[in-house]
XYZ file of C-alpha atoms in Angstrom:
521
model
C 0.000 0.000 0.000
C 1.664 3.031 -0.923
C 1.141 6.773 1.555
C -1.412 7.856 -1.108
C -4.070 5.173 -0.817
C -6.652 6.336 1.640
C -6.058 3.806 4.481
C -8.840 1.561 4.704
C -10.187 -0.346 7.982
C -11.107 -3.545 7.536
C -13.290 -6.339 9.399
C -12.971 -9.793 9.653
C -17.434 -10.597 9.262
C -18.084 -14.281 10.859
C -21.611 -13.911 8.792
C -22.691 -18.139 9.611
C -24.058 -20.004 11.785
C -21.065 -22.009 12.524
C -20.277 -18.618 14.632
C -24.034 -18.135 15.598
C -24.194 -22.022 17.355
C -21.161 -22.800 18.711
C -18.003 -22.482 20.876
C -17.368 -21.095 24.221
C -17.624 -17.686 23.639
C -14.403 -16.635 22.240
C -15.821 -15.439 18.877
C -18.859 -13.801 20.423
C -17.934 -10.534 18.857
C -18.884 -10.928 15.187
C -16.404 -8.303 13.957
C -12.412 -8.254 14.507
C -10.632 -4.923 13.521
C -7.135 -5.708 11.793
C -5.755 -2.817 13.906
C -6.792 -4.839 17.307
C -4.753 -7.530 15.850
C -1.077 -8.017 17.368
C 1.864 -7.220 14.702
C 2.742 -10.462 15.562
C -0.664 -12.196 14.620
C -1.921 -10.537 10.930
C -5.540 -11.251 10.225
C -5.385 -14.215 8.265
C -3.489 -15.561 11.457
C -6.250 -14.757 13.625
C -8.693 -16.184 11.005
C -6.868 -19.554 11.074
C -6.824 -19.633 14.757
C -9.897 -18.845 14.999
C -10.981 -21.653 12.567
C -8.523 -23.947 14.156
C -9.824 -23.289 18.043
C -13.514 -23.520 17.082
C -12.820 -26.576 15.138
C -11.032 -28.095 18.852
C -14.027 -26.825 20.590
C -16.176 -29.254 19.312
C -18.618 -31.423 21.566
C -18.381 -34.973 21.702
C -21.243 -36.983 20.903
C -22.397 -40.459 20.309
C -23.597 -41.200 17.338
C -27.129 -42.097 19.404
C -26.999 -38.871 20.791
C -26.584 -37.212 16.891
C -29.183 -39.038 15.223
C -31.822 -38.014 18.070
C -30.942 -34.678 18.391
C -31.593 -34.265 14.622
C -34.434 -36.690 14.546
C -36.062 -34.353 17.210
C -35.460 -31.089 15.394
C -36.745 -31.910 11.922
C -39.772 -33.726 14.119
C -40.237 -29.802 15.653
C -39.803 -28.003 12.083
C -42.481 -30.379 10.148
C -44.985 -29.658 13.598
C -44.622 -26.262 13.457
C -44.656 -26.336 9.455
C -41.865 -23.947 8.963
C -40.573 -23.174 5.461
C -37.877 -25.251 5.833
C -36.690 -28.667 7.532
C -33.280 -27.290 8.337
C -33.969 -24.870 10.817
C -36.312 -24.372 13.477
C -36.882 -20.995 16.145
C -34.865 -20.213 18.581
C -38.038 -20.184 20.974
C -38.153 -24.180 20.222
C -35.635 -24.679 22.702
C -37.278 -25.969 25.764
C -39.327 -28.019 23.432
C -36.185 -29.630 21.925
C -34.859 -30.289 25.202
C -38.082 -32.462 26.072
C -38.190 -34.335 22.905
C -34.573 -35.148 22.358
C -34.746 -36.211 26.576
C -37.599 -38.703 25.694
C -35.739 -40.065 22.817
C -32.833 -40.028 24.841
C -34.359 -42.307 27.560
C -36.974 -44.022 25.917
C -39.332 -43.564 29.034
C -36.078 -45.249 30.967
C -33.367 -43.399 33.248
C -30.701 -45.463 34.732
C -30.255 -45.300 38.306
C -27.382 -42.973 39.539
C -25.120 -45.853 40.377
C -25.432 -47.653 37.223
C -24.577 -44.579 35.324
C -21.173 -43.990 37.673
C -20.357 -47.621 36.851
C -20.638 -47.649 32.697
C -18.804 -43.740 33.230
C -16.111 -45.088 34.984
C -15.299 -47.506 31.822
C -15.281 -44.701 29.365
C -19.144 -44.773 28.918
C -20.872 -41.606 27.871
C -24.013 -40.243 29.883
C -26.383 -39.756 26.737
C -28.901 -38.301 28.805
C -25.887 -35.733 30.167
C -24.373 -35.085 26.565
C -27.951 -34.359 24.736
C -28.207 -31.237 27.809
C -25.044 -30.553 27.055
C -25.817 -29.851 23.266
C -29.096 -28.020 23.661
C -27.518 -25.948 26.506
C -24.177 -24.891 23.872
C -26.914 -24.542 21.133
C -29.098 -22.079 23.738
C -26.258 -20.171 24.726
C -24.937 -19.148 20.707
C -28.480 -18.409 19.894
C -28.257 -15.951 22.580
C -24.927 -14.851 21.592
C -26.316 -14.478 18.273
C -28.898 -12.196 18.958
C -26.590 -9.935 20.046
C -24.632 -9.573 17.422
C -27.533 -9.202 15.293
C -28.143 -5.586 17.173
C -24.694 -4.994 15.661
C -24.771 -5.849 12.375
C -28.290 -5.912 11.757
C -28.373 -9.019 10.115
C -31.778 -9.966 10.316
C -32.816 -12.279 8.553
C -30.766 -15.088 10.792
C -31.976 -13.497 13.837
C -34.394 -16.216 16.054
C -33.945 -19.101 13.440
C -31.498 -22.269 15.299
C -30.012 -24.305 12.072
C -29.629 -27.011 13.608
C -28.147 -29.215 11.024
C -25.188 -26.469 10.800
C -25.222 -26.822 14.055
C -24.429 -30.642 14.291
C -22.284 -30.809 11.625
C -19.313 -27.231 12.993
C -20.410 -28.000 16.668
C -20.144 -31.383 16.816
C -17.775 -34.505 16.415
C -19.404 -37.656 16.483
C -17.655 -40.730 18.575
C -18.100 -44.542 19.091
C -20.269 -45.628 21.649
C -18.023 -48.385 22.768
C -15.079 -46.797 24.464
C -12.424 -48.800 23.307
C -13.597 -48.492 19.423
C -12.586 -44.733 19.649
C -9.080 -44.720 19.222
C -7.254 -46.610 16.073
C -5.201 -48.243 17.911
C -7.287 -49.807 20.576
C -9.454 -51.063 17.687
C -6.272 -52.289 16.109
C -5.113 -54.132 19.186
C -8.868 -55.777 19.580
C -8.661 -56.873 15.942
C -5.048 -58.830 16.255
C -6.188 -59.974 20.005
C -9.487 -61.636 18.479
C -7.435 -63.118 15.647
C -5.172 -64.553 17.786
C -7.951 -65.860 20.529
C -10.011 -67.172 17.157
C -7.008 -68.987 15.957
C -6.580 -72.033 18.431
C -10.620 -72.025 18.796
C -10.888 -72.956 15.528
C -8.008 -75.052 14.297
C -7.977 -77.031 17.375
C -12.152 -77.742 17.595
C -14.144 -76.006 14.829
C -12.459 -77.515 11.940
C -9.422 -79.345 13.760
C -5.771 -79.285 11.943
C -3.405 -81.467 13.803
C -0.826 -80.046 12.102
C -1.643 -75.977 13.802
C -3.320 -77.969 16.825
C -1.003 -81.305 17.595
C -2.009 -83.327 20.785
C 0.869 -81.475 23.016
C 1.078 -77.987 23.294
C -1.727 -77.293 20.806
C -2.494 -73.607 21.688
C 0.681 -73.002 21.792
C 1.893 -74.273 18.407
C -1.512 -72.245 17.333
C -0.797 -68.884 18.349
C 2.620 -69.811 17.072
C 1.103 -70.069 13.654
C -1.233 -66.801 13.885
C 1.691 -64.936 14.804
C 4.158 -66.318 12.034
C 1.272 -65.907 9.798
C 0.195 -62.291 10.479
C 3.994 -61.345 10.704
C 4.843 -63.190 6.942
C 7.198 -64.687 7.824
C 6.563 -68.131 6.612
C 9.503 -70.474 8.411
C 7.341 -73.353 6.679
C 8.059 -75.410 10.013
C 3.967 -75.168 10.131
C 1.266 -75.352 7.678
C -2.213 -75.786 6.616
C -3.408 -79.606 6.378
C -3.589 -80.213 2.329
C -4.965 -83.392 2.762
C -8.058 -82.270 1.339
C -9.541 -79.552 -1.078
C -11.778 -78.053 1.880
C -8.703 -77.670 3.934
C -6.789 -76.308 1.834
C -10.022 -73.426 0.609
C -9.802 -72.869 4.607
C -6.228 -72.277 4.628
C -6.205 -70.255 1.768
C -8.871 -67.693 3.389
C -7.052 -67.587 7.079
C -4.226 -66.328 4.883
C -6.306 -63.551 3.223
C -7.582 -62.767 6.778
C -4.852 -62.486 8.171
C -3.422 -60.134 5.581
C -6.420 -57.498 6.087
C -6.015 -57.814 9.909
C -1.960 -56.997 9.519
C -2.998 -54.386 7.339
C -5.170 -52.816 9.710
C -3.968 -53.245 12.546
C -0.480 -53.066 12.043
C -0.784 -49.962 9.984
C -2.664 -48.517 13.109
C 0.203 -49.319 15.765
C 2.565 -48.023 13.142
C 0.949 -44.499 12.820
C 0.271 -44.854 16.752
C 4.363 -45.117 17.527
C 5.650 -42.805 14.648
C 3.651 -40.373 15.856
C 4.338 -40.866 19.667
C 7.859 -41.474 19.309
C 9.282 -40.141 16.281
C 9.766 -36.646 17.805
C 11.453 -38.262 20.797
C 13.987 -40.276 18.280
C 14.400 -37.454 15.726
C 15.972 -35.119 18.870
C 17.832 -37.397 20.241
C 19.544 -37.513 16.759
C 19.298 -34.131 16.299
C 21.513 -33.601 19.397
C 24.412 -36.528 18.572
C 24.461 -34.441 15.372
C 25.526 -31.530 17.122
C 27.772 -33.373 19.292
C 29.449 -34.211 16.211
C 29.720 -31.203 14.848
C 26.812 -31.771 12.576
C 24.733 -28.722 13.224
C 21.191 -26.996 12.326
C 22.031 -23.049 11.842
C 19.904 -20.792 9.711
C 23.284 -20.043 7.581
C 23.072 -23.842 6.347
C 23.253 -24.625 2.464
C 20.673 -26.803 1.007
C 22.974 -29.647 0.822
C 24.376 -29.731 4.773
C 20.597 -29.619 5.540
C 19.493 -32.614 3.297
C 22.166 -34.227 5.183
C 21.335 -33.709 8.598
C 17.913 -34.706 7.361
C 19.538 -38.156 6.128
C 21.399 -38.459 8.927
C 18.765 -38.376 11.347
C 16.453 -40.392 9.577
C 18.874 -43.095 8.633
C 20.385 -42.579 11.825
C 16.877 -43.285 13.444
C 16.082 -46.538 11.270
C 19.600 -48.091 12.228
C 19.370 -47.831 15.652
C 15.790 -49.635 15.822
C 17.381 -52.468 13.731
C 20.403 -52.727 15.773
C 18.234 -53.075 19.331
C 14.917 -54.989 17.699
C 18.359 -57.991 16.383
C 20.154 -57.830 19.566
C 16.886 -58.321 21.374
C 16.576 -61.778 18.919
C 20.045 -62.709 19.461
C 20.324 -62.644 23.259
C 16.745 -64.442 23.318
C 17.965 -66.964 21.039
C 20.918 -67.223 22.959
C 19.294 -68.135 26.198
C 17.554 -71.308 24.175
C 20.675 -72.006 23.524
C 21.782 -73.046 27.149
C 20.230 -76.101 26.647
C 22.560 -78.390 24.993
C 21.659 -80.169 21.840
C 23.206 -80.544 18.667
C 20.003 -80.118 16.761
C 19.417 -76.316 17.760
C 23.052 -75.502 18.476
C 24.002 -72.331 17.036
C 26.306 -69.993 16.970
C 26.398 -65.843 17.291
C 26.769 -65.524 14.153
C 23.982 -67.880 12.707
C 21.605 -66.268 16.290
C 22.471 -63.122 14.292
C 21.233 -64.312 11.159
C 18.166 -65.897 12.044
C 17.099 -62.393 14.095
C 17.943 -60.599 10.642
C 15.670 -62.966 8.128
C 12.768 -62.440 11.088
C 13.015 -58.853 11.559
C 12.878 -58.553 7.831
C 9.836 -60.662 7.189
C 12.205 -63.154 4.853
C 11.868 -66.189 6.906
C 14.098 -68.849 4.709
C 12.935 -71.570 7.436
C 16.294 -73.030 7.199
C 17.094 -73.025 10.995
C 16.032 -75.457 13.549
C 14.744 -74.227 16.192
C 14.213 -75.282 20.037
C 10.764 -75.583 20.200
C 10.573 -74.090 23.854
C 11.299 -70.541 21.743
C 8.222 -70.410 20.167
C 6.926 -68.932 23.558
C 9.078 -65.898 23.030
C 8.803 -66.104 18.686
C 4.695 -65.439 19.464
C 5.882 -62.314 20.269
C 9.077 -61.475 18.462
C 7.499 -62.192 14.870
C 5.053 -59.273 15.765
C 7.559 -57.063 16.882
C 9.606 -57.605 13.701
C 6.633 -56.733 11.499
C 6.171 -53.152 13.295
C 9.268 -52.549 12.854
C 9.379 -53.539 8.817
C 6.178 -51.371 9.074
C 8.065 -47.963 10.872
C 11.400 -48.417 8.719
C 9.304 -48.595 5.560
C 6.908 -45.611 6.821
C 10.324 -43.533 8.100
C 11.745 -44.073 4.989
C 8.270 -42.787 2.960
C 8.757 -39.471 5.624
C 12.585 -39.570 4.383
C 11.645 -38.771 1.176
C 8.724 -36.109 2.055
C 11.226 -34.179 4.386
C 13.947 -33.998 1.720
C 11.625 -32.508 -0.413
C 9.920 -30.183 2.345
C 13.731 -29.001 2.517
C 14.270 -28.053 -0.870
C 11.253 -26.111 -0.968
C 11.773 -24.325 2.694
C 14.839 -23.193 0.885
C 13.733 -22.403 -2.188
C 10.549 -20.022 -0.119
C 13.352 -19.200 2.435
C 15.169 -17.042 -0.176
C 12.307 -14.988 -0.806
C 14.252 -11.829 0.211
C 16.248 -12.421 -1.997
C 14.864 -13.577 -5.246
C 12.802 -10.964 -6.687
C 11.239 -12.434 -9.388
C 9.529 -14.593 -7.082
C 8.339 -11.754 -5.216
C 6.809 -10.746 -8.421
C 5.071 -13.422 -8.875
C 3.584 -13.181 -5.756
C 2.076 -9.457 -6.454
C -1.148 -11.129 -7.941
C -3.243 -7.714 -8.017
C 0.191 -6.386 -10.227
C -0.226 -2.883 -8.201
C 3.523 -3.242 -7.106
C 2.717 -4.804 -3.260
C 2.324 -7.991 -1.934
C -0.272 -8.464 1.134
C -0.707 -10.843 3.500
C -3.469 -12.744 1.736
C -1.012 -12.905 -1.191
C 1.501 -14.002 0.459
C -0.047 -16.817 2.486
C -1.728 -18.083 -0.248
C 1.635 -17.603 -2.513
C 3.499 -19.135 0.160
C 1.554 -22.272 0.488
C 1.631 -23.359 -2.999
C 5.275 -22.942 -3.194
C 5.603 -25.478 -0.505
C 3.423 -27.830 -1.619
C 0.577 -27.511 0.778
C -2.177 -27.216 -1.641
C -2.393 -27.515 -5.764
C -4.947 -25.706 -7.989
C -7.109 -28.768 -7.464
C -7.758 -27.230 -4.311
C -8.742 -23.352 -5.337
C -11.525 -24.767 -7.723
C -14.058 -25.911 -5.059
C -13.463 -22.739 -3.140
C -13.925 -20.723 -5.763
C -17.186 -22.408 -7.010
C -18.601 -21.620 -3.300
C -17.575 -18.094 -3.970
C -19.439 -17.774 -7.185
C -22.177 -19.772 -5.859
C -22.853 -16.654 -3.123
C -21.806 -13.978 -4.650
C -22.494 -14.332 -8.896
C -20.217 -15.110 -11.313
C -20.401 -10.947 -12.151
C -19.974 -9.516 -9.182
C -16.603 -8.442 -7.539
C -17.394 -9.063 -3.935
C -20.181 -10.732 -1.499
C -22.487 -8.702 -0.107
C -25.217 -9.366 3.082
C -27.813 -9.617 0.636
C -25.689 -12.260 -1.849
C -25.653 -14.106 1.972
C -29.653 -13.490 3.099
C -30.683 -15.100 -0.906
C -28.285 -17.426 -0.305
C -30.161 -18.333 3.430
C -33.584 -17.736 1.304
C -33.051 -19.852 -1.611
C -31.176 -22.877 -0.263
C -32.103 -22.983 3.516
C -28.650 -23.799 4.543
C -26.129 -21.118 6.459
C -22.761 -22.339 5.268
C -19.495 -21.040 7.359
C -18.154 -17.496 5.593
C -15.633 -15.884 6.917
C -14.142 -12.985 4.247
C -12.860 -9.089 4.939
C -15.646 -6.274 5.061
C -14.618 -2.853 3.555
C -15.886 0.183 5.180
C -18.908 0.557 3.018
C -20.158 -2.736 4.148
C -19.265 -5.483 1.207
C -17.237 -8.320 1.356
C -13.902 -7.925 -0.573
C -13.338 -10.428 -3.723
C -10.684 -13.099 -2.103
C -7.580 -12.884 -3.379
C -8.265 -16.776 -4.299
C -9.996 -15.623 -7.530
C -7.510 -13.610 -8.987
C -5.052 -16.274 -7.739
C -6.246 -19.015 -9.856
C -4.931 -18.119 -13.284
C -1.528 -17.716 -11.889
C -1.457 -20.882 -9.673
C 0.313 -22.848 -12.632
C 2.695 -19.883 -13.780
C 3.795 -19.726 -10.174
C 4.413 -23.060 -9.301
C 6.975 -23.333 -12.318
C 8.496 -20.208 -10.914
C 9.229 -21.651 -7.723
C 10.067 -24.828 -9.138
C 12.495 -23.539 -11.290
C 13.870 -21.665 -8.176
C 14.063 -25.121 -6.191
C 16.061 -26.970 -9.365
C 18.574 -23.671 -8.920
């Protein structure tokens, strides 16, 4: 902006009812001036907090819970015979809260003990979550209302749109409390896999070869795990004797391939996740003890190098300490002389290796007393094939995050990318430009991306107009009954400003082989 432009003052306008029915209050004032704003958070900072902190906000419900609470609204709106089915009065509240209380409870309340007891095992109190909702959903109608004396936006004020409501306000969860989190489902799946195993190889459909006389569960769970872990030693197999057999042997395999893929891909995502960051600094600081360190002044190619080096570093050290924990074990087996399972370091060493790696050549006899500690050790080999393979997909991503930190990193100075930032051409770059510049240069979104936005932006506002207006948003309410979330900058005489998003998309592809060429250099 240049010291002759008039300065202008601009507002952030939450016009929706994602504002209007939800949160805790922090974005009860429906207008933020850009001058309120820190210098160190610019508006389209705030906006993405904003976005992100409402989105954290939301109430947990069961899916019970959901279904009833929109069951009961639509049941309201078709009583009253409102215009619409999406949307009911805000006066309906106290009627909501009966009706979604009877559906709730079905004429039945569980004692107060009862309902301690299923809480205390992760059980939610339906009854307690559906108040919840209609007491969140009574106090941003409330809110609501007063910013309506603000803006004098009335045509939302007293209508509740509820589905809106359900969908920004609300995150829906699994009514069994261990089916909530991936990898307690994960760890349910391989449990009942391994449970189901014995159960049926040793009386559904008996295999003498899974189940023998001795030891029986024990050679079966040996065989679930070897299976689920692809191993294959070939030291136990599937009866062949006849076709049936072999048909069942054939699907346990395919089984167990979608419960390793599952599961395993679960508890793989679980630990990177968890323990990445913890492994990543730890290599991080050897570096610098080494002399291998992160500065700002780094060239591209020292930092793809510490990047290699930590990542490498990382995947060694599990393979080092996930063998040695197979060689000592083996090595205890070994105490008990016998010439048939007698081996060496070396061949301990070897025989951890083909395991770890999912080979299994088979060519090693084993004591049979070690398949009690093999149950175990074939699973822990395939999570780690599955977090060196998944380390190794990061590897690549981070290498290429680098180059293109780098590449946006020398902004300052590469003018010609700064150029091609100035979308508007009117010599300046703002901070909508440069956001949106920025993340296509580093790969966070491709044009693919722009197209749907921009179709919701024509959708509101006309394919001829330059900006959305309150009365593009009240035809919008009119004509399709819905109240979508809109968040754009206000100008002082009232109109939303044309996103920079528009003018964006016919440069998306020149830019991005700008700043490609830029990473290549």
């Amino acid at each position: 902006m240049t010291s002759d432009e008039p300065e202008k003052t601009a507002e952030v306008a939450e016009v929706s009812f994602e504002d209007s029915v939800g949160g805790k209050g922090e974005f009860e004032n429906a207008s933020l001036s850009l001058e309120d704003v820190s210098d160190k958070q610019l508006g389209v900072q705030a906006l993405a907090n904003q976005i992100a902190s409402r989105r954290a906000d939301r109430l947990p419900v069961t899916y019970g819970v959901f279904v009833a609470f929109l069951k009961c609204c639509k049941r309201i709106a078709k009583e009253r015979n409102y215009e619409t089915l999406n949307k009911i009065k805000s006066t309906d509240m106290i009627k909501l809260r009966e009706e979604l209380t009877k559906e709730i409870t079905k004429g039945r309340i569980l004692p107060g003990p009862v309902r301690r007891f299923t809480e205390f095992f992760g059980f939610r109190d339906e009854l307690r979550t559906a108040n919840l909702l209609v007491d969140r959903a009574e106090r941003r109608v409330e809110a609501m209302a007063e910013q309506h004396a603000d803006f004098r936006l009335s045509f939302l004020e007293g209508w509740f749109y509820y589905r809106d409501f359900a969908f920004y306000h609300t995150v829906t969860e699994a009514t069994l409390p261990w089916t909530r989190n991936e990898l307690s489902v994960a760890l349910t799946k391989t449990l009942l896999f391994f449970l189901g195993t014995p159960i049926f190889f040793c009386y559904i459909s008996p295999d003498e070869n899974i189940c023998p006389a001795e030891q029986g569960w024990l050679n079966s769970l040996y065989f679930a795990s070897k299976t689920m872990s692809t191993v294959g030693y070939g030291d136990v197999s599937v009866d062949r004797s006849t076709t049936w057999k072999v048909f069942v042997g054939t699907m346990y395999m395919i089984i167990a391939l979608l419960v390793t893929l599952s599961s395993f891909g679960a508890v793989v995502q679980s630990g990177v996740s968890k323990y990445n960051g913890f492994w990543e600094r730890r290599m991080v600081e050897f570096a610098d003890l080494i002399g291998f360190k992160k500065t700002d002044d780094n060239t591209l190619h020292s930092r793809i190098q510490l990047v290699k080096f930590c990542k490498i570093g990382d995947i060694t050290i599990k393979f080092v300490i996930v063998n040695l924990i197979g060689v000592f074990a083996t090595r205890l087996f070994m105490l008990r002389e016998n010439e048939d399972w007698s081996w060496s370091w070396m061949e301990s060493f070897y025989w951890a290796v083909q395991t770890t790696t999912t080979i299994g050549y088979g060519d090693m006899t084993k004591n049979p007393d070690q398949r009690y500690f093999d149950i175990f050790y074939l699973i822990l080999g395939t999570y780690f094939v599955g977090a060196a393979l998944s380390n190794i997909t990061e590897l690549n991503q981070q290498l290429l995050d680098t180059r293109r930190f780098f590449a946006w990193d020398r902004l300052q100075s590469n003018s010609a990318m700064f150029r091609s930032m100035d979308i508007n051409k009117d010599g300046t770059v703002d901070q909508y430009e440069f956001v949106l510049a920025s993340l296509i240069m580093l790969d966070k979104i491709e044009p693919a991306d722009v197209d749907p936005i921009i179709k919701k932006y024509r959708d509101l506002c006309g394919n001829d107009s330059t900006c959305i207006t309150t009365t593009d948003l009240e035809a919008a309410v009119d004509s399709a009954g819905d109240n979508e979330s809109i968040s754009f900058e206000m100008d002082a005489d009232g109109n939303l400003e044309k996103p920079v998003w528009d003018k964006a998309k016919d440069t998306l592809k020149r830019f991005r082989s700008s700043h490609r060429n830029s990473i290549e250099d």
